[in-house]
Amino acid sequence: MKPKIYISRKIPSRFIEPYKDSWTIEMWPEEDEVVERDVLLKHAREADALFTTLTEKVDRELLDQAVNLKGVANLAVGYDNIDVEYAREKGIVVTNTPDVLTDTTADLTFALLMATARRIVEAEAFIRSGRWTTWTPFLMAGADIHHKTIGIVGMGRIGEAVARRARGFEMNVLYHNRSRKEEVENNLGVQYVSFDELIRTADFVVSMTPLTKETEHMFDDSVFKKMKSSAIFINTSRGGVVNEEDLYQALKNHDIQAAGLDVFRNEPIAENHPLLKLDNVTALPHIGSATYETRSKMIELCLKNIDHILKGEEPVTPVQ
Ligand code: NAP
């Protein structure tokens, strides 16, 4: 009997074509709607492997019912939507999509940093709404990027790629991790500092850490108060690393200058969310890795991981 695969979001059929003869594949038919929980659970009960996205909770409830499940391939490098420890206990392999999205996400992070500093989105809305009456000395004036100090919290794959871009802008690069990376320091000319020093001295504070119990709400009121009042906060990691109410207050009270956010605690963020009412927020709908090339590579990698798992081989990118 062929193994059963459930794909929790519609993906183009060309990706599954190579596997059609070997697997019985079922797929949620909507591209822009999250799979209903009971549909996911029903398929999880029968599936040998699941192809999931970050909108699905792969939790104890699901894993307890998934009696045939051998693997979960998550279409993201982050896997905070999955109870990885419990899956491991059950002998279920979890995979993610590192590396293939690193440069793409770093590009977006830097684009968001630049857009926030130079008020690109606000300026574009300004011109379209017919408010541009004349040149003025400080019309849409923002903050310089070149030669400033960027502090990267989470100097992993994407953090390093952001640092390389920052060096191209002749920025001074600080970073903080739980562990020091001396080779990266030597190769990229970046400096390790404590979290406290980073948030106090950086002009741009960029969050690139995964969301874990340790990093949840690591950017809160006490942190925003220590930042420079000219600091710009960029988050392309996960919304949960920030206390959004505290961020809102910090931006509203001008404790910090601006924020560029690609991720939110609850996604999609509500249209009437207070953060979206602020001019000093540049907000994007979680598009860090969203290019045709990279999303295609991510999908192919998920399917390859499932193929390896079902053949009893080591997957290409297991979550360790
Ligand atoms: P990675 O290579 O695992 O890097 C994560 C870094 O965070 C590591 O250097 C790690 O270093 C550091 N870190 C972990 N816990 C920390 C803590 N408590 N305090 C300080 N640093 C900590 O992961 P990646 O591939 O760069 O991806 C990073 C994250 O970006 C993902 O987890 C995902 O959430 C997010 N992401 C978002 C998008 C998007 O669309 N916006 C796209 C891709 C990825 P230590 O272990 O030494 O602390």
mmCIF file of C-alpha atoms and ligand atoms in Angstrom:
data_model
loop_
_atom_site.group_PDB
_atom_site.id
_atom_site.type_symbol
_atom_site.label_atom_id
_atom_site.label_comp_id
_atom_site.label_asym_id
_atom_site.label_seq_id
_atom_site.Cartn_x
_atom_site.Cartn_y
_atom_site.Cartn_z
ATOM 1 C CA MET A 1 0.000 0.000 0.000
ATOM 2 C CA LYS A 2 1.210 3.476 -0.872
ATOM 3 C CA PRO A 3 2.042 5.835 2.019
ATOM 4 C CA LYS A 4 -0.478 8.589 2.668
ATOM 5 C CA ILE A 5 0.613 12.200 2.651
ATOM 6 C CA TYR A 6 -1.483 15.154 3.699
ATOM 7 C CA ILE A 7 -0.504 18.643 2.528
ATOM 8 C CA SER A 8 -2.190 21.290 4.661
ATOM 9 C CA ARG A 9 -2.193 24.076 2.066
ATOM 10 C CA LYS A 10 -2.766 24.071 -1.675
ATOM 11 C CA ILE A 11 0.527 24.009 -3.555
ATOM 12 C CA PRO A 12 0.915 23.906 -7.354
ATOM 13 C CA SER A 13 0.516 20.373 -8.720
ATOM 14 C CA ARG A 14 3.865 20.491 -10.557
ATOM 15 C CA PHE A 15 5.627 20.060 -7.208
ATOM 16 C CA ILE A 16 3.828 16.826 -6.339
ATOM 17 C CA GLU A 17 3.960 15.367 -9.842
ATOM 18 C CA PRO A 18 7.257 13.449 -9.200
ATOM 19 C CA TYR A 19 5.741 11.713 -6.161
ATOM 20 C CA LYS A 20 2.284 10.893 -7.525
ATOM 21 C CA ASP A 21 3.030 7.277 -8.352
ATOM 22 C CA SER A 22 4.656 6.491 -5.020
ATOM 23 C CA TRP A 23 2.323 8.280 -2.576
ATOM 24 C CA THR A 24 -1.386 8.747 -2.034
ATOM 25 C CA ILE A 25 -1.527 12.513 -1.736
ATOM 26 C CA GLU A 26 -4.350 14.575 -0.345
ATOM 27 C CA MET A 27 -4.246 18.328 -0.012
ATOM 28 C CA TRP A 28 -6.302 21.123 1.556
ATOM 29 C CA PRO A 29 -7.826 22.743 -1.545
ATOM 30 C CA GLU A 30 -7.415 26.399 -0.535
ATOM 31 C CA GLU A 31 -4.335 28.541 -1.044
ATOM 32 C CA ASP A 32 -5.461 31.474 1.069
ATOM 33 C CA GLU A 33 -7.392 29.726 3.836
ATOM 34 C CA VAL A 34 -6.060 27.809 6.817
ATOM 35 C CA VAL A 35 -7.010 24.129 6.935
ATOM 36 C CA GLU A 36 -9.902 23.473 9.306
ATOM 37 C CA ARG A 37 -8.666 21.851 12.489
ATOM 38 C CA ASP A 38 -10.996 18.842 12.303
ATOM 39 C CA VAL A 39 -9.944 18.215 8.694
ATOM 40 C CA LEU A 40 -6.289 18.333 9.702
ATOM 41 C CA LEU A 41 -6.920 15.949 12.613
ATOM 42 C CA LYS A 42 -8.851 13.543 10.406
ATOM 43 C CA HIS A 43 -5.995 13.365 7.915
ATOM 44 C CA ALA A 44 -3.367 13.238 10.655
ATOM 45 C CA ARG A 45 -5.044 10.059 11.982
ATOM 46 C CA GLU A 46 -4.375 8.319 8.674
ATOM 47 C CA ALA A 47 -1.274 10.005 7.308
ATOM 48 C CA ASP A 48 2.244 8.577 7.146
ATOM 49 C CA ALA A 49 3.572 12.108 6.697
ATOM 50 C CA LEU A 50 2.258 15.639 7.029
ATOM 51 C CA PHE A 51 3.359 18.673 5.041
ATOM 52 C CA THR A 52 2.460 21.638 7.240
ATOM 53 C CA THR A 53 2.794 25.399 7.273
ATOM 54 C CA LEU A 54 3.295 27.679 10.264
ATOM 55 C CA THR A 55 -0.448 28.222 10.620
ATOM 56 C CA GLU A 56 -1.007 24.632 11.789
ATOM 57 C CA LYS A 57 -0.549 23.650 15.412
ATOM 58 C CA VAL A 58 1.129 20.275 15.526
ATOM 59 C CA ASP A 59 0.522 19.721 19.229
ATOM 60 C CA ARG A 60 -0.040 16.834 21.622
ATOM 61 C CA GLU A 61 -3.678 16.508 20.627
ATOM 62 C CA LEU A 62 -2.713 15.966 17.001
ATOM 63 C CA LEU A 63 0.352 13.825 17.657
ATOM 64 C CA ASP A 64 -1.571 11.511 20.017
ATOM 65 C CA GLN A 65 -4.064 10.715 17.270
ATOM 66 C CA ALA A 66 -1.525 10.376 14.479
ATOM 67 C CA VAL A 67 -0.860 6.672 14.913
ATOM 68 C CA ASN A 68 0.812 6.102 11.531
ATOM 69 C CA LEU A 69 2.715 9.357 11.383
ATOM 70 C CA LYS A 70 6.437 9.069 10.657
ATOM 71 C CA GLY A 71 7.269 12.640 9.762
ATOM 72 C CA VAL A 72 6.151 16.268 9.714
ATOM 73 C CA ALA A 73 7.738 18.559 7.121
ATOM 74 C CA ASN A 74 7.187 22.190 8.056
ATOM 75 C CA LEU A 75 7.316 24.797 5.297
ATOM 76 C CA ALA A 76 9.396 27.233 7.378
ATOM 77 C CA VAL A 77 12.731 27.351 9.166
ATOM 78 C CA GLY A 78 10.935 28.271 12.406
ATOM 79 C CA TYR A 79 9.037 25.417 14.065
ATOM 80 C CA ASP A 80 7.408 27.066 17.073
ATOM 81 C CA ASN A 81 4.067 25.742 15.773
ATOM 82 C CA ILE A 82 5.226 22.167 16.458
ATOM 83 C CA ASP A 83 5.712 20.335 19.757
ATOM 84 C CA VAL A 84 9.061 18.971 18.588
ATOM 85 C CA GLU A 85 9.923 17.322 21.900
ATOM 86 C CA TYR A 86 6.687 15.373 22.028
ATOM 87 C CA ALA A 87 7.049 14.363 18.370
ATOM 88 C CA ARG A 88 10.550 13.080 19.151
ATOM 89 C CA GLU A 89 9.197 11.055 22.095
ATOM 90 C CA LYS A 90 6.761 9.469 19.688
ATOM 91 C CA GLY A 91 9.481 8.736 17.129
ATOM 92 C CA ILE A 92 8.042 11.223 14.643
ATOM 93 C CA VAL A 93 10.688 13.119 12.668
ATOM 94 C CA VAL A 94 10.224 16.870 12.225
ATOM 95 C CA THR A 95 11.940 18.756 9.412
ATOM 96 C CA ASN A 96 12.175 22.458 8.540
ATOM 97 C CA THR A 97 13.551 24.508 5.633
ATOM 98 C CA PRO A 98 16.812 26.173 6.727
ATOM 99 C CA ASP A 99 19.405 27.680 4.340
ATOM 100 C CA VAL A 100 17.215 27.865 1.225
ATOM 101 C CA LEU A 101 15.472 30.948 2.648
ATOM 102 C CA THR A 102 18.418 32.598 4.397
ATOM 103 C CA ASP A 103 19.425 35.208 1.816
ATOM 104 C CA THR A 104 15.842 35.937 0.790
ATOM 105 C CA THR A 105 14.804 36.618 4.387
ATOM 106 C CA ALA A 106 17.926 38.716 4.950
ATOM 107 C CA ASP A 107 17.068 40.762 1.836
ATOM 108 C CA LEU A 108 13.581 41.415 3.199
ATOM 109 C CA THR A 109 14.930 42.236 6.650
ATOM 110 C CA PHE A 110 17.263 44.796 5.163
ATOM 111 C CA ALA A 111 14.542 46.143 2.867
ATOM 112 C CA LEU A 112 12.276 46.581 5.898
ATOM 113 C CA LEU A 113 15.073 48.244 7.853
ATOM 114 C CA MET A 114 15.652 50.684 4.996
ATOM 115 C CA ALA A 115 11.946 51.294 4.406
ATOM 116 C CA THR A 116 11.423 52.029 8.100
ATOM 117 C CA ALA A 117 14.456 54.315 8.442
ATOM 118 C CA ARG A 118 13.691 56.249 5.247
ATOM 119 C CA ARG A 119 9.884 56.177 5.686
ATOM 120 C CA ILE A 120 9.405 54.701 2.213
ATOM 121 C CA VAL A 121 5.888 53.334 2.746
ATOM 122 C CA GLU A 122 4.663 56.492 4.474
ATOM 123 C CA ALA A 123 6.189 58.674 1.739
ATOM 124 C CA GLU A 124 4.574 56.602 -0.981
ATOM 125 C CA ALA A 125 1.140 56.909 0.656
ATOM 126 C CA PHE A 126 1.771 60.650 1.032
ATOM 127 C CA ILE A 127 2.386 61.218 -2.672
ATOM 128 C CA ARG A 128 -0.530 59.038 -3.769
ATOM 129 C CA SER A 129 -2.944 60.910 -1.517
ATOM 130 C CA GLY A 130 -2.112 64.239 -3.202
ATOM 131 C CA ARG A 131 -0.557 65.841 -0.110
ATOM 132 C CA TRP A 132 2.762 66.735 -1.813
ATOM 133 C CA THR A 133 2.518 70.486 -2.290
ATOM 134 C CA THR A 134 6.179 71.576 -2.384
ATOM 135 C CA TRP A 135 9.757 70.579 -1.527
ATOM 136 C CA THR A 136 10.530 71.290 2.140
ATOM 137 C CA PRO A 137 13.823 70.845 3.973
ATOM 138 C CA PHE A 138 12.595 68.048 6.222
ATOM 139 C CA LEU A 139 9.798 66.562 4.140
ATOM 140 C CA MET A 140 9.635 62.855 5.052
ATOM 141 C CA ALA A 141 13.069 63.107 6.640
ATOM 142 C CA GLY A 142 14.162 59.838 8.185
ATOM 143 C CA ALA A 143 17.270 58.318 9.731
ATOM 144 C CA ASP A 144 20.597 57.479 8.107
ATOM 145 C CA ILE A 145 21.508 53.834 7.730
ATOM 146 C CA HIS A 146 25.132 53.928 6.529
ATOM 147 C CA HIS A 147 27.813 54.100 9.240
ATOM 148 C CA LYS A 148 25.224 53.536 11.981
ATOM 149 C CA THR A 149 25.306 50.702 14.524
ATOM 150 C CA ILE A 150 23.125 47.669 13.952
ATOM 151 C CA GLY A 151 22.571 45.164 16.768
ATOM 152 C CA ILE A 152 21.484 41.702 15.677
ATOM 153 C CA VAL A 153 19.860 39.563 18.363
ATOM 154 C CA GLY A 154 20.178 35.998 17.060
ATOM 155 C CA MET A 155 23.293 35.759 14.895
ATOM 156 C CA GLY A 156 22.320 32.532 13.171
ATOM 157 C CA ARG A 157 22.058 31.802 9.470
ATOM 158 C CA ILE A 158 19.796 34.773 8.682
ATOM 159 C CA GLY A 159 21.447 37.037 11.256
ATOM 160 C CA GLU A 160 24.812 36.500 9.551
ATOM 161 C CA ALA A 161 23.313 37.240 6.143
ATOM 162 C CA VAL A 162 21.849 40.469 7.546
ATOM 163 C CA ALA A 163 25.281 41.322 8.972
ATOM 164 C CA ARG A 164 26.876 40.870 5.530
ATOM 165 C CA ARG A 165 24.351 43.303 4.056
ATOM 166 C CA ALA A 166 24.966 45.750 6.892
ATOM 167 C CA ARG A 167 28.730 45.625 6.294
ATOM 168 C CA GLY A 168 28.025 46.621 2.689
ATOM 169 C CA PHE A 169 26.455 49.771 4.104
ATOM 170 C CA GLU A 170 29.566 50.312 6.229
ATOM 171 C CA MET A 171 27.576 49.783 9.404
ATOM 172 C CA ASN A 172 29.101 48.885 12.727
ATOM 173 C CA VAL A 173 27.677 45.432 13.530
ATOM 174 C CA LEU A 174 27.029 44.189 17.078
ATOM 175 C CA TYR A 175 25.391 40.872 17.854
ATOM 176 C CA HIS A 176 24.091 38.850 20.744
ATOM 177 C CA ASN A 177 23.511 35.098 20.985
ATOM 178 C CA ARG A 178 23.682 32.678 23.863
ATOM 179 C CA SER A 179 26.962 31.455 22.346
ATOM 180 C CA ARG A 180 29.754 33.461 20.802
ATOM 181 C CA LYS A 181 30.825 32.885 17.198
ATOM 182 C CA GLU A 182 34.456 33.876 16.905
ATOM 183 C CA GLU A 183 34.863 32.718 13.312
ATOM 184 C CA VAL A 184 31.953 34.933 12.247
ATOM 185 C CA GLU A 185 33.450 37.809 14.235
ATOM 186 C CA ASN A 186 36.749 37.418 12.358
ATOM 187 C CA ASN A 187 35.195 36.885 8.939
ATOM 188 C CA LEU A 188 32.588 39.618 9.077
ATOM 189 C CA GLY A 189 34.190 42.092 11.460
ATOM 190 C CA VAL A 190 31.258 41.979 13.867
ATOM 191 C CA GLN A 191 31.408 42.365 17.634
ATOM 192 C CA TYR A 192 29.824 40.240 20.361
ATOM 193 C CA VAL A 193 28.149 42.204 23.161
ATOM 194 C CA SER A 194 25.750 41.459 26.002
ATOM 195 C CA PHE A 195 22.039 41.836 25.284
ATOM 196 C CA ASP A 196 21.993 44.875 27.568
ATOM 197 C CA GLU A 197 24.848 46.606 25.760
ATOM 198 C CA LEU A 198 23.312 45.828 22.376
ATOM 199 C CA ILE A 199 19.936 47.359 23.151
ATOM 200 C CA ARG A 200 21.517 50.410 24.800
ATOM 201 C CA THR A 201 23.934 51.217 21.973
ATOM 202 C CA ALA A 202 22.417 50.052 18.675
ATOM 203 C CA ASP A 203 20.723 52.485 16.290
ATOM 204 C CA PHE A 204 18.947 49.509 14.709
ATOM 205 C CA VAL A 205 17.934 46.553 16.869
ATOM 206 C CA VAL A 206 17.088 43.548 14.708
ATOM 207 C CA SER A 207 15.425 40.434 16.128
ATOM 208 C CA MET A 208 16.456 37.218 14.385
ATOM 209 C CA THR A 209 16.003 34.662 17.187
ATOM 210 C CA PRO A 210 13.611 31.740 17.008
ATOM 211 C CA LEU A 211 10.524 31.931 19.235
ATOM 212 C CA THR A 212 11.174 29.721 22.266
ATOM 213 C CA LYS A 213 10.186 29.739 25.942
ATOM 214 C CA GLU A 214 13.376 31.739 26.523
ATOM 215 C CA THR A 215 12.848 34.368 23.825
ATOM 216 C CA GLU A 216 9.105 34.877 24.302
ATOM 217 C CA HIS A 217 8.511 38.570 25.144
ATOM 218 C CA MET A 218 12.275 39.226 25.343
ATOM 219 C CA PHE A 219 11.542 42.678 23.879
ATOM 220 C CA ASP A 220 9.326 44.295 26.486
ATOM 221 C CA ASP A 221 8.847 47.597 28.230
ATOM 222 C CA SER A 222 12.106 47.335 30.208
ATOM 223 C CA VAL A 223 14.046 46.732 26.974
ATOM 224 C CA PHE A 224 12.414 49.483 24.915
ATOM 225 C CA LYS A 225 13.096 51.934 27.769
ATOM 226 C CA LYS A 226 16.830 51.165 27.564
ATOM 227 C CA MET A 227 17.021 51.713 23.806
ATOM 228 C CA LYS A 228 18.036 55.074 22.361
ATOM 229 C CA SER A 229 15.085 57.334 21.642
ATOM 230 C CA SER A 230 16.357 57.365 18.038
ATOM 231 C CA ALA A 231 16.475 53.545 17.872
ATOM 232 C CA ILE A 232 14.631 51.624 15.170
ATOM 233 C CA PHE A 233 13.389 48.139 16.023
ATOM 234 C CA ILE A 234 13.096 45.550 13.261
ATOM 235 C CA ASN A 235 11.412 42.195 13.758
ATOM 236 C CA THR A 236 11.444 39.544 11.066
ATOM 237 C CA SER A 237 11.715 36.570 13.441
ATOM 238 C CA ARG A 238 8.433 35.827 15.233
ATOM 239 C CA GLY A 239 5.812 38.125 16.747
ATOM 240 C CA GLY A 240 5.927 36.290 20.068
ATOM 241 C CA VAL A 241 9.415 37.588 20.899
ATOM 242 C CA VAL A 242 7.863 41.021 21.419
ATOM 243 C CA ASN A 243 5.351 42.258 23.965
ATOM 244 C CA GLU A 244 3.256 44.139 21.410
ATOM 245 C CA GLU A 245 1.415 46.266 23.966
ATOM 246 C CA ASP A 246 4.781 47.460 25.330
ATOM 247 C CA LEU A 247 6.062 48.091 21.801
ATOM 248 C CA TYR A 248 2.957 50.129 21.030
ATOM 249 C CA GLN A 249 3.490 52.293 24.129
ATOM 250 C CA ALA A 250 7.201 52.743 23.332
ATOM 251 C CA LEU A 251 6.411 53.896 19.791
ATOM 252 C CA LYS A 252 3.492 56.093 20.833
ATOM 253 C CA ASN A 253 5.522 57.775 23.580
ATOM 254 C CA HIS A 254 8.587 58.076 21.284
ATOM 255 C CA ASP A 255 10.757 56.041 23.664
ATOM 256 C CA ILE A 256 12.020 54.624 20.360
ATOM 257 C CA GLN A 257 11.777 56.172 16.913
ATOM 258 C CA ALA A 258 10.143 53.543 14.733
ATOM 259 C CA ALA A 259 9.568 49.845 14.123
ATOM 260 C CA GLY A 260 9.531 47.628 11.043
ATOM 261 C CA LEU A 261 7.507 44.479 11.620
ATOM 262 C CA ASP A 262 7.076 41.487 9.343
ATOM 263 C CA VAL A 263 5.655 39.235 12.073
ATOM 264 C CA PHE A 264 3.000 39.549 14.761
ATOM 265 C CA ARG A 265 1.796 37.688 17.821
ATOM 266 C CA ASN A 266 -1.504 36.861 16.105
ATOM 267 C CA GLU A 267 -1.386 36.550 12.347
ATOM 268 C CA PRO A 268 -3.052 37.940 10.385
ATOM 269 C CA ILE A 269 -2.920 41.032 12.606
ATOM 270 C CA ALA A 270 -6.348 42.686 12.937
ATOM 271 C CA GLU A 271 -6.885 45.700 10.683
ATOM 272 C CA ASN A 272 -7.775 47.819 13.739
ATOM 273 C CA HIS A 273 -4.740 46.725 15.807
ATOM 274 C CA PRO A 274 -3.243 49.766 17.595
ATOM 275 C CA LEU A 275 0.210 49.143 16.046
ATOM 276 C CA LEU A 276 -1.257 49.678 12.575
ATOM 277 C CA LYS A 277 -2.555 53.109 13.625
ATOM 278 C CA LEU A 278 0.960 54.452 14.169
ATOM 279 C CA ASP A 279 2.820 56.344 11.426
ATOM 280 C CA ASN A 280 6.146 55.169 12.820
ATOM 281 C CA VAL A 281 5.339 51.507 12.130
ATOM 282 C CA THR A 282 6.086 49.818 8.812
ATOM 283 C CA ALA A 283 4.150 46.576 8.713
ATOM 284 C CA LEU A 284 4.365 43.620 6.341
ATOM 285 C CA PRO A 285 2.281 40.403 6.218
ATOM 286 C CA HIS A 286 5.015 37.872 7.127
ATOM 287 C CA ILE A 287 6.718 37.861 3.715
ATOM 288 C CA GLY A 288 10.329 37.258 4.825
ATOM 289 C CA SER A 289 10.898 34.295 2.507
ATOM 290 C CA ALA A 290 8.220 35.171 -0.035
ATOM 291 C CA THR A 291 9.884 35.067 -3.435
ATOM 292 C CA TYR A 292 8.875 32.643 -6.178
ATOM 293 C CA GLU A 293 12.352 31.124 -6.216
ATOM 294 C CA THR A 294 12.637 30.595 -2.478
ATOM 295 C CA ARG A 295 9.110 29.404 -1.807
ATOM 296 C CA SER A 296 9.585 26.876 -4.617
ATOM 297 C CA LYS A 297 12.832 25.640 -3.042
ATOM 298 C CA MET A 298 11.111 25.385 0.352
ATOM 299 C CA ILE A 299 8.273 23.288 -1.068
ATOM 300 C CA GLU A 300 10.719 21.021 -2.913
ATOM 301 C CA LEU A 301 12.764 20.590 0.270
ATOM 302 C CA CYS A 302 9.683 19.622 2.316
ATOM 303 C CA LEU A 303 8.746 16.976 -0.234
ATOM 304 C CA LYS A 304 12.317 15.664 -0.390
ATOM 305 C CA ASN A 305 12.373 15.413 3.414
ATOM 306 C CA ILE A 306 9.133 13.419 3.364
ATOM 307 C CA ASP A 307 10.562 11.158 0.643
ATOM 308 C CA HIS A 308 13.662 10.435 2.736
ATOM 309 C CA ILE A 309 11.631 9.792 5.890
ATOM 310 C CA LEU A 310 9.295 7.385 4.128
ATOM 311 C CA LYS A 311 12.262 5.504 2.652
ATOM 312 C CA GLY A 312 13.732 5.188 6.149
ATOM 313 C CA GLU A 313 16.609 7.504 5.244
ATOM 314 C CA GLU A 314 17.955 10.498 7.150
ATOM 315 C CA PRO A 315 15.984 13.592 6.050
ATOM 316 C CA VAL A 316 17.914 16.451 4.425
ATOM 317 C CA THR A 317 17.070 19.015 7.104
ATOM 318 C CA PRO A 318 15.848 17.414 10.336
ATOM 319 C CA VAL A 319 15.088 19.677 13.301
ATOM 320 C CA GLN A 320 17.827 18.701 15.742
HETATM 321 P P1 NAP B 1 19.253 29.914 13.298
HETATM 322 O O1 NAP B 1 20.344 29.739 12.311
HETATM 323 O O2 NAP B 1 18.896 28.778 14.195
HETATM 324 O O3 NAP B 1 19.616 31.223 14.166
HETATM 325 C C1 NAP B 1 18.966 31.552 15.328
HETATM 326 C C2 NAP B 1 19.953 32.290 16.219
HETATM 327 O O4 NAP B 1 19.255 32.733 17.379
HETATM 328 C C3 NAP B 1 21.110 31.425 16.670
HETATM 329 O O5 NAP B 1 22.317 32.067 16.379
HETATM 330 C C4 NAP B 1 20.921 31.294 18.177
HETATM 331 O O6 NAP B 1 22.198 31.313 18.806
HETATM 332 C C5 NAP B 1 20.114 32.541 18.509
HETATM 333 N N1 NAP B 1 19.306 32.360 19.722
HETATM 334 C C6 NAP B 1 18.496 31.315 20.055
HETATM 335 N N2 NAP B 1 17.972 31.502 21.275
HETATM 336 C C7 NAP B 1 18.458 32.687 21.722
HETATM 337 C C8 NAP B 1 18.294 33.415 22.920
HETATM 338 N N3 NAP B 1 17.555 32.954 23.933
HETATM 339 N N4 NAP B 1 18.940 34.607 23.045
HETATM 340 C C9 NAP B 1 19.738 35.069 22.042
HETATM 341 N N5 NAP B 1 19.935 34.415 20.885
HETATM 342 C C10 NAP B 1 19.303 33.238 20.731
HETATM 343 O O7 NAP B 1 17.892 30.313 12.558
HETATM 344 P P2 NAP B 1 17.699 31.138 11.211
HETATM 345 O O8 NAP B 1 17.642 30.223 10.059
HETATM 346 O O9 NAP B 1 18.666 32.269 11.193
HETATM 347 O O10 NAP B 1 16.212 31.693 11.483
HETATM 348 C C11 NAP B 1 15.950 32.505 12.607
HETATM 349 C C12 NAP B 1 14.463 32.722 12.799
HETATM 350 O O11 NAP B 1 13.965 33.617 11.795
HETATM 351 C C13 NAP B 1 13.579 31.479 12.628
HETATM 352 O O12 NAP B 1 13.508 30.724 13.807
HETATM 353 C C14 NAP B 1 12.216 32.058 12.257
HETATM 354 O O13 NAP B 1 11.428 32.233 13.406
HETATM 355 C C15 NAP B 1 12.568 33.421 11.657
HETATM 356 N N6 NAP B 1 12.235 33.517 10.219
HETATM 357 C C16 NAP B 1 11.283 34.396 9.817
HETATM 358 C C17 NAP B 1 10.974 34.528 8.480
HETATM 359 C C18 NAP B 1 9.950 35.497 8.002
HETATM 360 O O14 NAP B 1 9.285 35.218 7.030
HETATM 361 N N7 NAP B 1 9.812 36.647 8.624
HETATM 362 C C19 NAP B 1 11.639 33.733 7.521
HETATM 363 C C20 NAP B 1 12.616 32.834 7.970
HETATM 364 C C21 NAP B 1 12.908 32.744 9.325
HETATM 365 P P3 NAP B 1 22.467 30.622 20.236
HETATM 366 O O15 NAP B 1 21.870 29.240 20.145
HETATM 367 O O16 NAP B 1 23.927 30.665 20.413
HETATM 368 O O17 NAP B 1 21.767 31.468 21.238
#
